[in-house]
Amino acid sequence: MKVLIADEQALFRDGLALRLKQIEQNTDIIQVSNIAEMQKIISKEPILDIIILDTDMAEPNVSEIISKIKTTQPETKIIAISSSEDARNIKKILSFGVKGYIPKKLDSNILSGALKLIIDGGTYIPSVLLDNTLQIGRASCR
């Protein structure tokens, strides 16, 4: 499996890379710290299985960047990571067709489960969005 991690923070990238190697030992991980480096790798690499993109780094053009990835790497699973846990932001990012939205504050065990779910073909939606949906449902039932 070949994974590209795009995040400004080296420590975060390293931790994420270690977590991925624990889940899938035969993982080739490429790390970049900015969008320009990411785009250069995407144009050179014929097949990336997963791109993990810090959407905070991609603002304000996150939808454009994701669209370009999907055009050049249509089979690649895109995972959004962000420090934001705002439900509106999460819904917006998920609407771009990513396979998961992972808040950076996520517990490491839940992170492992989320990554495994996406690797196995699923989509990860953080509990903050599910909790928000349940609260809206409860409010409308009253």
Tab-separated table of C-alpha atoms in Angstrom:
chain	number	residue	atom	x	y	z
A	1	MET	CA	0.000	0.000	0.000
A	2	LYS	CA	1.303	3.456	-0.890
A	3	VAL	CA	0.225	6.417	1.266
A	4	LEU	CA	0.899	10.139	0.979
A	5	ILE	CA	0.579	12.192	4.172
A	6	ALA	CA	0.303	15.959	3.603
A	7	ASP	CA	0.521	17.930	6.845
A	8	GLU	CA	2.611	20.898	7.952
A	9	GLN	CA	3.534	19.310	11.279
A	10	ALA	CA	6.375	16.770	11.038
A	11	LEU	CA	5.618	15.285	14.451
A	12	PHE	CA	2.004	14.648	13.485
A	13	ARG	CA	3.033	13.105	10.143
A	14	ASP	CA	5.524	10.814	11.887
A	15	GLY	CA	2.941	9.688	14.439
A	16	LEU	CA	0.395	9.010	11.732
A	17	ALA	CA	2.980	7.081	9.702
A	18	LEU	CA	3.792	4.899	12.724
A	19	ARG	CA	0.086	4.222	13.297
A	20	LEU	CA	-0.371	3.251	9.635
A	21	LYS	CA	2.619	0.867	9.782
A	22	GLN	CA	1.055	-0.796	12.857
A	23	ILE	CA	-2.150	-1.357	10.911
A	24	GLU	CA	-0.569	-2.342	7.584
A	25	GLN	CA	3.114	-3.334	7.790
A	26	ASN	CA	3.748	-3.292	4.049
A	27	THR	CA	3.032	0.401	3.694
A	28	ASP	CA	5.208	2.782	1.718
A	29	ILE	CA	4.674	6.248	3.199
A	30	ILE	CA	5.566	9.528	1.546
A	31	GLN	CA	5.419	12.662	3.683
A	32	VAL	CA	5.093	16.256	2.505
A	33	SER	CA	4.685	19.511	4.401
A	34	ASN	CA	2.825	21.661	1.885
A	35	ILE	CA	0.378	21.599	-1.011
A	36	ALA	CA	3.022	22.280	-3.696
A	37	GLU	CA	5.040	19.209	-2.598
A	38	MET	CA	1.860	17.147	-2.497
A	39	GLN	CA	0.886	18.153	-6.029
A	40	LYS	CA	4.388	17.348	-7.298
A	41	ILE	CA	4.216	13.826	-5.792
A	42	ILE	CA	0.692	13.246	-7.131
A	43	SER	CA	1.796	14.146	-10.651
A	44	LYS	CA	4.802	11.764	-10.458
A	45	GLU	CA	3.333	8.777	-8.611
A	46	PRO	CA	1.275	6.535	-10.885
A	47	ILE	CA	-0.748	4.974	-8.073
A	48	LEU	CA	-1.356	6.156	-4.533
A	49	ASP	CA	-3.730	4.060	-2.461
A	50	ILE	CA	-4.424	6.754	0.122
A	51	ILE	CA	-3.808	10.476	0.463
A	52	ILE	CA	-4.180	11.914	3.939
A	53	LEU	CA	-4.670	15.660	3.586
A	54	ASP	CA	-4.635	18.259	6.336
A	55	THR	CA	-7.540	20.399	5.152
A	56	ASP	CA	-6.426	23.311	7.346
A	57	MET	CA	-3.297	23.475	5.184
A	58	ALA	CA	-5.417	23.369	2.016
A	59	GLU	CA	-7.725	26.281	2.870
A	60	PRO	CA	-9.280	28.220	1.233
A	61	ASN	CA	-9.139	25.966	-1.845
A	62	VAL	CA	-9.787	22.598	-0.232
A	63	SER	CA	-12.596	21.627	-2.631
A	64	GLU	CA	-10.421	22.541	-5.629
A	65	ILE	CA	-7.468	20.544	-4.289
A	66	ILE	CA	-9.601	17.472	-3.582
A	67	SER	CA	-11.142	17.749	-7.049
A	68	LYS	CA	-7.662	17.825	-8.649
A	69	ILE	CA	-6.630	14.756	-6.647
A	70	LYS	CA	-9.761	12.910	-7.788
A	71	THR	CA	-9.020	13.851	-11.415
A	72	THR	CA	-5.375	12.736	-11.385
A	73	GLN	CA	-5.783	9.816	-8.944
A	74	PRO	CA	-9.417	8.642	-9.336
A	75	GLU	CA	-8.920	5.351	-7.445
A	76	THR	CA	-7.110	6.969	-4.508
A	77	LYS	CA	-8.903	7.132	-1.171
A	78	ILE	CA	-8.704	10.635	0.300
A	79	ILE	CA	-8.774	11.102	4.056
A	80	ALA	CA	-9.252	14.594	5.456
A	81	ILE	CA	-7.608	15.467	8.755
A	82	SER	CA	-8.170	18.719	10.572
A	83	SER	CA	-8.033	20.429	13.925
A	84	SER	CA	-11.646	21.530	13.344
A	85	GLU	CA	-14.488	19.581	14.911
A	86	ASP	CA	-17.159	21.932	13.622
A	87	ALA	CA	-20.064	19.866	12.247
A	88	ARG	CA	-20.658	22.255	9.327
A	89	ASN	CA	-17.000	22.033	8.287
A	90	ILE	CA	-17.038	18.227	8.563
A	91	LYS	CA	-20.211	17.964	6.432
A	92	LYS	CA	-18.710	20.299	3.839
A	93	ILE	CA	-15.486	18.274	3.580
A	94	LEU	CA	-17.370	14.951	3.441
A	95	SER	CA	-19.525	16.348	0.606
A	96	PHE	CA	-16.353	16.539	-1.535
A	97	GLY	CA	-16.253	12.723	-1.604
A	98	VAL	CA	-13.477	11.976	0.872
A	99	LYS	CA	-13.457	8.554	2.554
A	100	GLY	CA	-13.210	9.973	6.036
A	101	TYR	CA	-12.782	13.019	8.199
A	102	ILE	CA	-10.412	12.542	11.115
A	103	PRO	CA	-10.183	15.244	13.781
A	104	LYS	CA	-6.613	15.657	15.063
A	105	LYS	CA	-7.874	15.349	18.655
A	106	LEU	CA	-9.099	11.812	18.017
A	107	ASP	CA	-8.064	9.143	20.533
A	108	SER	CA	-5.287	6.945	19.109
A	109	ASN	CA	-7.347	3.733	19.388
A	110	ILE	CA	-10.259	5.315	17.543
A	111	LEU	CA	-7.778	6.670	14.973
A	112	SER	CA	-6.546	3.131	14.339
A	113	GLY	CA	-10.108	1.918	13.893
A	114	ALA	CA	-10.921	4.795	11.533
A	115	LEU	CA	-7.847	4.152	9.390
A	116	LYS	CA	-8.551	0.393	9.284
A	117	LEU	CA	-12.159	1.065	8.286
A	118	ILE	CA	-11.058	3.292	5.393
A	119	ILE	CA	-8.309	0.888	4.284
A	120	ASP	CA	-10.945	-1.878	4.205
A	121	GLY	CA	-13.213	0.234	1.972
A	122	GLY	CA	-15.462	2.012	4.453
A	123	THR	CA	-16.015	5.676	5.241
A	124	TYR	CA	-15.228	7.172	8.642
A	125	ILE	CA	-17.546	9.838	10.031
A	126	PRO	CA	-16.464	11.292	13.391
A	127	SER	CA	-18.760	10.889	16.365
A	128	VAL	CA	-19.104	14.661	16.769
A	129	LEU	CA	-21.114	14.687	13.525
A	130	LEU	CA	-23.154	11.647	14.525
A	131	ASP	CA	-23.832	13.147	17.975
A	132	ASN	CA	-24.928	16.389	16.330
A	133	THR	CA	-27.281	14.485	14.003
A	134	LEU	CA	-28.785	12.582	16.946
A	135	GLN	CA	-29.364	15.817	18.878
A	136	ILE	CA	-31.117	17.363	15.878
A	137	GLY	CA	-33.262	14.208	15.572
A	138	ARG	CA	-34.176	14.318	19.269
A	139	ALA	CA	-35.078	17.998	19.067
A	140	SER	CA	-37.391	17.412	16.098
A	141	CYS	CA	-39.136	14.508	17.872
A	142	ARG	CA	-40.263	16.683	20.798
